[in-house]
Short mmCIF file of C-alpha atoms in Angstrom, two decimals:
data_model
loop_
_atom_site.label_atom_id
_atom_site.label_comp_id
_atom_site.label_asym_id
_atom_site.label_seq_id
_atom_site.Cartn_x
_atom_site.Cartn_y
_atom_site.Cartn_z
CA UNK A 1 92.70 -18.52 -8.05
CA UNK A 2 96.11 -18.56 -8.36
CA UNK A 3 96.15 -22.64 -8.85
CA UNK A 4 93.38 -22.42 -10.86
CA UNK A 5 94.89 -20.35 -12.64
CA UNK A 6 97.73 -21.96 -13.96
CA UNK A 7 95.68 -25.12 -14.03
CA UNK A 8 93.63 -23.88 -17.07
CA UNK A 9 96.98 -21.87 -18.76
CA UNK A 10 98.22 -25.42 -19.14
CA UNK A 11 97.19 -26.46 -23.02
CA UNK A 12 93.69 -27.21 -22.68
CA UNK A 13 92.52 -27.90 -26.25
CA UNK A 14 94.50 -30.54 -25.93
CA UNK A 15 93.42 -32.09 -22.63
CA UNK A 16 89.65 -31.43 -24.13
CA UNK A 17 91.11 -33.83 -27.01
CA UNK A 18 92.43 -36.61 -25.00
CA UNK A 19 88.89 -36.69 -23.42
CA UNK A 20 86.68 -37.05 -26.58
CA UNK A 21 88.94 -39.44 -27.46
CA UNK A 22 88.94 -41.28 -23.82
CA UNK A 23 84.92 -41.81 -23.67
CA UNK A 24 84.56 -42.26 -26.92
CA UNK A 25 87.04 -45.76 -26.48
CA UNK A 26 85.53 -45.88 -23.00
CA UNK A 27 81.95 -46.29 -25.08
CA UNK A 28 82.63 -48.39 -27.63
CA UNK A 29 84.56 -51.09 -25.69
CA UNK A 30 81.11 -50.96 -22.73
CA UNK A 31 78.97 -51.38 -25.56
CA UNK A 32 80.30 -54.85 -26.39
CA UNK A 33 81.23 -56.30 -23.73
CA UNK A 34 78.39 -55.03 -20.66
CA UNK A 35 76.27 -57.24 -19.83
CA UNK A 36 72.23 -57.44 -20.49
CA UNK A 37 72.13 -55.80 -16.21
CA UNK A 38 74.14 -53.15 -17.04
CA UNK A 39 73.22 -51.72 -20.05
CA UNK A 40 70.83 -48.64 -18.68
CA UNK A 41 73.93 -48.14 -16.63
CA UNK A 42 76.56 -47.53 -20.06
CA UNK A 43 76.56 -44.18 -19.64
CA UNK A 44 77.25 -43.84 -15.35
CA UNK A 45 79.91 -46.04 -16.29
CA UNK A 46 81.56 -44.35 -18.70
CA UNK A 47 80.76 -41.35 -16.67
CA UNK A 48 82.44 -42.76 -13.50
CA UNK A 49 86.14 -43.71 -15.11
CA UNK A 50 86.10 -39.95 -17.02
CA UNK A 51 85.71 -38.53 -13.25
CA UNK A 52 88.78 -40.92 -11.69
CA UNK A 53 91.00 -39.76 -14.77
CA UNK A 54 89.99 -36.46 -14.89
CA UNK A 55 90.37 -36.41 -10.36
CA UNK A 56 94.10 -37.78 -11.33
CA UNK A 57 95.08 -35.34 -13.44
CA UNK A 58 93.03 -32.56 -11.11
CA UNK A 59 95.10 -33.91 -8.70
CA UNK A 60 98.62 -33.60 -9.97
CA UNK A 61 97.51 -29.98 -11.16
CA UNK A 62 98.74 -29.57 -14.72
CA UNK A 63 102.74 -30.79 -13.80
CA UNK A 64 102.60 -33.63 -14.85
CA UNK A 65 101.78 -35.15 -18.06
CA UNK A 66 100.01 -38.05 -18.76
CA UNK A 67 100.56 -40.85 -21.24
CA UNK A 68 97.27 -41.49 -22.95
CA UNK A 69 98.29 -44.83 -21.91
CA UNK A 70 97.66 -44.53 -18.40
CA UNK A 71 94.76 -42.50 -18.64
CA UNK A 72 93.00 -45.90 -20.39
CA UNK A 73 94.55 -47.80 -17.44
CA UNK A 74 92.95 -45.21 -14.95
CA UNK A 75 89.83 -45.25 -16.42
CA UNK A 76 89.85 -48.72 -17.67
CA UNK A 77 90.45 -49.45 -13.55
CA UNK A 78 87.87 -47.01 -12.39
CA UNK A 79 85.54 -48.83 -14.97
CA UNK A 80 85.81 -52.09 -13.72
CA UNK A 81 86.07 -51.05 -9.82
CA UNK A 82 82.84 -49.71 -10.02
CA UNK A 83 80.72 -53.51 -12.37
CA UNK A 84 82.21 -55.01 -9.17
CA UNK A 85 80.44 -52.97 -6.53
CA UNK A 86 77.25 -52.91 -8.65
CA UNK A 87 77.47 -56.96 -8.81
CA UNK A 88 78.57 -56.86 -5.29
CA UNK A 89 75.13 -54.32 -4.79
CA UNK A 90 73.41 -56.48 -7.55
CA UNK A 91 74.11 -59.61 -5.30
CA UNK A 92 72.79 -57.62 -1.43
CA UNK A 93 69.59 -55.80 -1.99
CA UNK A 94 66.54 -56.49 -3.66
CA UNK A 95 66.26 -52.77 -5.40
CA UNK A 96 64.97 -52.13 -8.88
CA UNK A 97 68.09 -50.78 -10.26
CA UNK A 98 69.91 -53.34 -9.21
CA UNK A 99 67.98 -55.98 -11.15
CA UNK A 100 68.98 -57.29 -14.46
CA UNK A 101 67.59 -54.97 -17.41
CA UNK A 102 64.39 -56.24 -19.02
CA UNK A 103 65.02 -58.70 -21.93
CA UNK A 104 65.96 -56.71 -24.98
CA UNK A 105 64.26 -57.25 -28.73
CA UNK A 106 67.98 -58.71 -29.36
CA UNK A 107 68.87 -60.71 -26.28
CA UNK A 108 68.85 -64.57 -26.35
CA UNK A 109 65.65 -65.93 -25.46
CA UNK A 110 65.69 -67.22 -21.45
CA UNK A 111 65.83 -70.43 -22.58
CA UNK A 112 68.81 -69.52 -24.97
CA UNK A 113 70.59 -67.91 -22.00
CA UNK A 114 69.73 -70.93 -19.77
CA UNK A 115 72.15 -73.45 -23.11
CA UNK A 116 74.09 -71.35 -22.92
CA UNK A 117 74.79 -71.04 -19.03
CA UNK A 118 75.05 -74.84 -19.33
CA UNK A 119 77.58 -75.32 -21.33
CA UNK A 120 79.72 -72.22 -19.86
CA UNK A 121 79.39 -74.02 -16.69
CA UNK A 122 80.65 -77.22 -18.68
CA UNK A 123 83.12 -75.66 -19.77
CA UNK A 124 84.54 -74.03 -16.98
CA UNK A 125 84.28 -76.87 -14.71
CA UNK A 126 86.81 -78.63 -17.12
CA UNK A 127 88.95 -76.35 -17.47
CA UNK A 128 89.72 -76.54 -13.73
CA UNK A 129 90.44 -79.62 -14.55
CA UNK A 130 92.83 -79.70 -16.92
CA UNK A 131 96.71 -79.77 -15.77
CA UNK A 132 98.33 -76.06 -15.81
CA UNK A 133 99.63 -75.01 -18.16
CA UNK A 134 97.44 -76.88 -20.79
CA UNK A 135 93.90 -74.94 -18.38
CA UNK A 136 96.14 -71.83 -18.92
CA UNK A 137 97.17 -71.66 -23.33
CA UNK A 138 93.71 -73.64 -23.75
CA UNK A 139 91.94 -70.26 -21.52
CA UNK A 140 93.41 -67.85 -23.32
CA UNK A 141 92.99 -69.40 -26.93
CA UNK A 142 88.78 -69.40 -25.79
CA UNK A 143 89.50 -65.77 -24.61
CA UNK A 144 90.36 -64.84 -28.82
CA UNK A 145 94.36 -65.19 -28.43
CA UNK A 146 96.38 -66.42 -30.60
CA UNK A 147 99.31 -68.48 -30.46
CA UNK A 148 101.97 -65.47 -30.36
CA UNK A 149 100.03 -63.29 -28.10
CA UNK A 150 99.58 -66.68 -25.11
CA UNK A 151 103.19 -66.95 -25.60
CA UNK A 152 103.80 -62.90 -24.66
CA UNK A 153 101.12 -63.46 -21.86
CA UNK A 154 102.54 -66.82 -20.29
CA UNK A 155 106.03 -66.22 -20.96
CA UNK A 156 106.35 -70.03 -22.57
CA UNK A 157 107.65 -70.16 -25.82
CA UNK A 158 105.39 -69.91 -28.92
CA UNK A 159 106.64 -74.05 -29.45
CA UNK A 160 105.13 -74.93 -26.15
CA UNK A 161 101.80 -72.55 -25.81
CA UNK A 162 100.77 -74.16 -28.97
CA UNK A 163 101.85 -77.70 -27.85
CA UNK A 164 99.79 -77.03 -24.77
CA UNK A 165 96.78 -75.42 -26.91
CA UNK A 166 96.21 -78.20 -28.78
CA UNK A 167 96.65 -80.96 -26.37
CA UNK A 168 94.54 -78.73 -24.01
CA UNK A 169 91.41 -78.05 -26.57
CA UNK A 170 91.77 -81.87 -26.65
CA UNK A 171 91.67 -82.45 -23.16
CA UNK A 172 88.74 -80.23 -23.24
CA UNK A 173 86.95 -82.03 -25.55
CA UNK A 174 87.34 -84.73 -24.41
CA UNK A 175 85.80 -84.06 -21.28
CA UNK A 176 82.79 -81.83 -22.52
CA UNK A 177 82.43 -84.96 -24.38
CA UNK A 178 82.02 -87.10 -21.18
CA UNK A 179 79.41 -84.55 -19.92
CA UNK A 180 77.16 -84.56 -23.21
CA UNK A 181 78.40 -81.99 -24.50
CA UNK A 182 80.17 -84.06 -28.56
CA UNK A 183 79.10 -83.85 -31.55
CA UNK B 1 72.94 -86.01 -26.73
CA UNK B 2 74.20 -81.65 -26.32
CA UNK B 3 75.10 -79.47 -29.19
CA UNK B 4 78.84 -79.06 -30.39
CA UNK B 5 79.96 -76.87 -27.89
CA UNK B 6 84.01 -76.57 -28.47
CA UNK B 7 84.17 -74.02 -31.96
CA UNK B 8 85.69 -71.07 -30.33
CA UNK B 9 83.33 -68.11 -30.92
CA UNK B 10 80.54 -70.39 -29.19
CA UNK B 11 82.72 -71.79 -25.71
CA UNK B 12 83.46 -67.77 -25.64
CA UNK B 13 80.21 -67.12 -25.36
CA UNK B 14 78.60 -69.78 -23.23
CA UNK B 15 81.45 -68.53 -20.96
CA UNK B 16 79.89 -65.06 -21.00
CA UNK B 17 77.00 -66.50 -20.71
CA UNK B 18 78.00 -67.23 -17.29
CA UNK B 19 79.28 -63.65 -16.31
CA UNK B 20 75.95 -62.71 -16.01
CA UNK B 21 75.56 -63.76 -12.64
CA UNK B 22 78.49 -63.65 -11.40
CA UNK B 23 79.86 -61.64 -8.87
CA UNK B 24 83.40 -60.95 -8.06
CA UNK B 25 85.21 -63.36 -5.48
CA UNK B 26 87.26 -62.51 -2.40
CA UNK B 27 90.45 -63.82 -4.38
CA UNK B 28 90.07 -61.56 -7.66
CA UNK B 29 93.02 -59.94 -9.02
CA UNK B 30 93.08 -56.25 -8.46
CA UNK B 31 91.62 -54.42 -11.39
CA UNK B 32 95.47 -53.41 -12.22
CA UNK B 33 96.93 -56.86 -12.56
CA UNK B 34 94.38 -57.92 -15.33
CA UNK B 35 95.02 -54.76 -17.60
CA UNK B 36 98.78 -55.80 -17.36
CA UNK B 37 98.36 -59.11 -18.08
CA UNK B 38 96.20 -58.71 -20.83
CA UNK B 39 99.03 -56.21 -22.10
CA UNK B 40 102.21 -58.39 -21.35
CA UNK B 41 103.59 -56.34 -18.23
CA UNK B 42 104.73 -57.53 -14.83
CA UNK B 43 105.98 -60.29 -14.18
CA UNK B 44 105.59 -63.74 -16.09
CA UNK B 45 104.69 -65.75 -12.50
CA UNK B 46 102.21 -62.80 -11.87
CA UNK B 47 100.28 -62.76 -15.61
CA UNK B 48 99.57 -66.65 -14.78
CA UNK B 49 98.38 -66.45 -11.73
CA UNK B 50 95.93 -63.88 -13.23
CA UNK B 51 94.84 -65.98 -16.14
CA UNK B 52 94.18 -68.76 -14.03
CA UNK B 53 92.22 -67.66 -11.96
CA UNK B 54 89.96 -65.92 -14.86
CA UNK B 55 89.59 -68.85 -16.46
CA UNK B 56 86.92 -70.37 -13.60
CA UNK B 57 86.45 -66.81 -12.48
CA UNK B 58 83.36 -65.43 -15.32
CA UNK B 59 83.31 -61.41 -13.64
CA UNK B 60 87.18 -61.80 -13.28
CA UNK B 61 86.90 -63.11 -17.20
CA UNK B 62 84.76 -60.20 -18.79
CA UNK B 63 87.17 -57.34 -16.64
CA UNK B 64 89.95 -59.70 -18.56
CA UNK B 65 87.41 -58.80 -22.25
CA UNK B 66 86.80 -54.92 -21.46
CA UNK B 67 90.64 -54.35 -21.25
CA UNK B 68 91.62 -56.72 -24.20
CA UNK B 69 88.84 -54.13 -26.54
CA UNK B 70 90.78 -50.91 -24.80
CA UNK B 71 94.29 -52.20 -25.80
CA UNK B 72 95.50 -51.72 -29.48
CA UNK B 73 96.92 -54.80 -30.81
CA UNK B 74 100.24 -53.74 -31.06
CA UNK B 75 100.66 -53.06 -27.02
CA UNK B 76 99.48 -56.64 -26.17
CA UNK B 77 103.01 -58.06 -28.38
CA UNK B 78 101.23 -59.73 -30.57
CA UNK B 79 104.16 -61.62 -33.18
CA UNK B 80 101.43 -60.95 -36.33
CA UNK B 81 101.47 -56.93 -36.35
CA UNK B 82 105.08 -57.01 -37.82
CA UNK B 83 105.18 -60.32 -39.41
CA UNK B 84 104.38 -61.81 -42.27
CA UNK B 85 101.02 -63.67 -42.31
CA UNK B 86 101.69 -66.89 -40.14
CA UNK B 87 100.66 -69.99 -41.80
CA UNK B 88 100.22 -73.41 -40.67
CA UNK B 89 99.83 -77.13 -42.09
CA UNK B 90 96.82 -78.42 -41.59
CA UNK B 91 98.13 -81.11 -39.07
CA UNK B 92 98.32 -78.26 -36.35
CA UNK B 93 94.81 -76.96 -35.98
CA UNK B 94 93.11 -79.22 -32.96
CA UNK B 95 90.43 -81.42 -34.63
CA UNK B 96 88.09 -80.26 -32.03
CA UNK B 97 88.27 -76.37 -34.16
CA UNK B 98 88.01 -78.86 -37.64
CA UNK B 99 84.81 -80.77 -35.73
CA UNK B 100 83.54 -76.81 -34.95
CA UNK B 101 83.50 -75.79 -38.21
CA UNK B 102 80.59 -78.40 -38.76
CA UNK B 103 77.43 -77.22 -35.75
CA UNK B 104 78.88 -73.76 -37.50
CA UNK B 105 78.25 -74.84 -40.96
CA UNK B 106 75.90 -77.65 -40.69
CA UNK B 107 73.33 -74.87 -41.44
CA UNK B 108 75.26 -73.97 -44.68
CA UNK B 109 75.03 -77.23 -46.13
CA UNK B 110 70.33 -77.41 -45.53
CA UNK B 111 70.57 -74.06 -47.41
CA UNK B 112 72.73 -75.40 -50.13
CA UNK B 113 71.16 -78.35 -50.90
CA UNK B 114 67.80 -76.11 -51.48
CA UNK B 115 69.14 -72.94 -52.62
CA UNK B 116 71.64 -70.83 -55.30
CA UNK B 117 75.01 -70.48 -53.16
CA UNK B 118 75.05 -67.22 -51.55
CA UNK B 119 77.14 -64.85 -48.65
CA UNK B 120 75.47 -65.77 -45.95
CA UNK B 121 74.48 -63.31 -43.98
CA UNK B 122 74.06 -63.11 -40.04
CA UNK B 123 71.39 -59.79 -38.68
CA UNK B 124 72.64 -56.85 -39.99
CA UNK B 125 76.10 -54.65 -38.68
CA UNK B 126 79.28 -54.94 -39.26
CA UNK B 127 79.28 -58.24 -40.57
CA UNK B 128 81.91 -59.97 -42.80
CA UNK B 129 80.57 -61.51 -45.43
CA UNK B 130 81.89 -63.45 -48.62
CA UNK B 131 82.79 -61.91 -51.84
CA UNK B 132 83.31 -65.26 -53.58
CA UNK B 133 80.78 -66.69 -56.15
CA UNK B 134 81.31 -70.29 -56.95
CA UNK B 135 82.02 -72.68 -58.15
CA UNK B 136 85.30 -71.96 -58.53
CA UNK B 137 87.83 -73.51 -61.08
CA UNK B 138 91.24 -74.17 -59.74
CA UNK B 139 93.50 -73.11 -62.38
CA UNK B 140 96.28 -70.80 -60.94
CA UNK B 141 94.54 -71.38 -57.53
CA UNK B 142 91.18 -70.33 -55.94
CA UNK B 143 90.69 -66.75 -53.86
CA UNK B 144 88.83 -66.09 -51.13
CA UNK B 145 87.82 -62.59 -50.45
CA UNK B 146 85.59 -60.96 -48.22
CA UNK B 147 84.26 -57.14 -47.18
CA UNK B 148 87.81 -55.33 -45.73
CA UNK B 149 87.06 -53.89 -42.63
CA UNK B 150 88.89 -50.42 -41.49
CA UNK B 151 92.57 -50.01 -43.09
CA UNK B 152 95.20 -51.75 -40.25
CA UNK B 153 92.76 -54.43 -39.85
CA UNK B 154 94.51 -57.65 -39.76
CA UNK B 155 91.92 -61.31 -40.45
CA UNK B 156 92.72 -64.72 -39.55
CA UNK B 157 91.73 -67.38 -41.96
CA UNK B 158 90.73 -70.97 -41.12
CA UNK B 159 89.72 -73.53 -44.24
CA UNK B 160 88.80 -76.85 -44.37
CA UNK B 161 86.80 -79.50 -46.59
CA UNK B 162 83.13 -81.02 -46.68
CA UNK B 163 85.32 -83.53 -44.50
CA UNK B 164 86.61 -80.96 -42.01
CA UNK B 165 89.83 -81.74 -42.35
CA UNK B 166 91.69 -78.42 -42.20
CA UNK B 167 93.47 -77.29 -45.60
CA UNK B 168 94.74 -74.51 -44.15
CA UNK B 169 94.80 -72.06 -41.67
CA UNK B 170 96.32 -67.93 -42.12
CA UNK B 171 96.89 -65.86 -39.55
CA UNK B 172 97.48 -62.30 -39.98
CA UNK B 173 96.23 -61.65 -43.37
CA UNK B 174 96.68 -57.42 -43.55
CA UNK B 175 94.71 -57.66 -47.01
CA UNK B 176 90.83 -59.29 -47.09
CA UNK B 177 91.66 -61.96 -49.30
CA UNK B 178 93.15 -65.02 -49.62
CA UNK B 179 94.71 -67.38 -52.41
CA UNK B 180 94.94 -70.99 -51.78
CA UNK B 181 97.23 -72.72 -54.28
CA UNK B 182 96.58 -75.40 -56.54
CA UNK B 183 98.55 -77.83 -53.82
CA UNK B 184 97.12 -76.86 -51.01
CA UNK B 185 93.27 -78.39 -53.14
CA UNK B 186 94.75 -81.27 -54.14
CA UNK B 187 93.53 -83.58 -52.29
CA UNK B 188 90.03 -81.99 -53.11
CA UNK B 189 87.58 -83.85 -55.27
CA UNK B 190 86.28 -82.12 -57.88
CA UNK B 191 82.92 -80.68 -57.06
CA UNK B 192 84.15 -80.53 -53.12
CA UNK B 193 82.90 -77.33 -51.29
CA UNK B 194 85.75 -75.34 -49.02
CA UNK B 195 84.55 -73.97 -45.23
CA UNK B 196 85.54 -70.66 -44.44
CA UNK B 197 85.65 -68.68 -42.14
CA UNK B 198 87.39 -65.00 -40.58
CA UNK B 199 87.83 -63.57 -38.19
CA UNK B 200 88.92 -59.92 -38.25
CA UNK B 201 90.86 -57.53 -35.90
CA UNK B 202 90.07 -54.13 -35.88
CA UNK B 203 92.21 -51.52 -35.44
CA UNK B 204 90.78 -50.12 -32.11
CA UNK B 205 91.45 -53.71 -30.95
CA UNK B 206 87.76 -55.24 -30.94
CA UNK B 207 86.63 -58.72 -32.93
CA UNK B 208 84.23 -59.84 -35.63
CA UNK B 209 84.31 -62.94 -36.85
CA UNK B 210 82.06 -64.07 -39.63
CA UNK B 211 79.81 -66.78 -40.37
CA UNK B 212 81.29 -70.31 -41.70
CA UNK B 213 81.19 -69.69 -46.03
CA UNK B 214 80.58 -72.23 -48.20
CA UNK B 215 82.48 -72.21 -52.12
CA UNK B 216 81.98 -74.86 -54.18
CA UNK B 217 85.04 -75.61 -56.04
CA UNK B 218 85.20 -76.43 -59.93
#
């Protein structure tokens, strides 16, 4: 009882706001990135992440104050662990709830998806064939990172990163052309 | 022959499509390492290993995207947060990106030949729309404008001519507009069209890409 009283003696209203903001950020991110087969599990994913964060906070018994970035990191890790767990389950079981979600109205048709996957495999194979520094730069470029961001992540200079991106994209284009993905 | 897939956004979509069937591998890094790599934390060597793994692991690439979505832009150490917009000369931009505009703008040419010019729209939702009504005079420069995002949004813009030669690329704009100088447009013949595309980075870290817009010059 005393421990519970002590726990709730900390500023509960501030903590409540944090959960609300954290939940909102997680929901937005999951909504944007969640693959179709996990759409119906979005709420569960967010909930699992929040439970882990709250557990971390509970274990500290209110003695430690966590930064919002730390809480987000914990939530993210929980989210990824849960997605990975569900992927493994999807691969190894035939349970109904592990099946891909039904095609939604706003999803690409199966033929479009198949073309995308074919192109994706070609891009992935061509990326694997690049020399490593160029592969790293192009991978980040394809993930939407600009040169300064990529340079910081890779620990390279900006000029070097720029050159690696330029040459790597050329190599990628040549490889895709050789595989029939060309104008 | 398959369609051009060298457009970054389309290539990213193609890679995302792989994640649907991808399962975690034995050598996938812990989630914390992906998180730290996105934010430029940890050792450079470890970050490179994470990126290298992500290049060929769709599931980890998806995890990377989630981390990017959850990380405010300033915390990725992006230089453009505190620097003035970065303007690149046309020769820097990879030819693949210029060629990629061809695919996205192909439909635009067909539309323009049969319909009055108007902003290109995709489906509903938070789409970036052009606010430009051409043809535009060159005297004094050409002003390109588009629908603005919430305060704190940053914009990257690529502009090319009909021949896909890049006119200019700009990163990190804080306003939803770009002025093209007469000098930048000097090589373009009268009556030609500009192809331009906007990518917005919202304050919450999410990104939005516009369709490729076309604007005629006088």
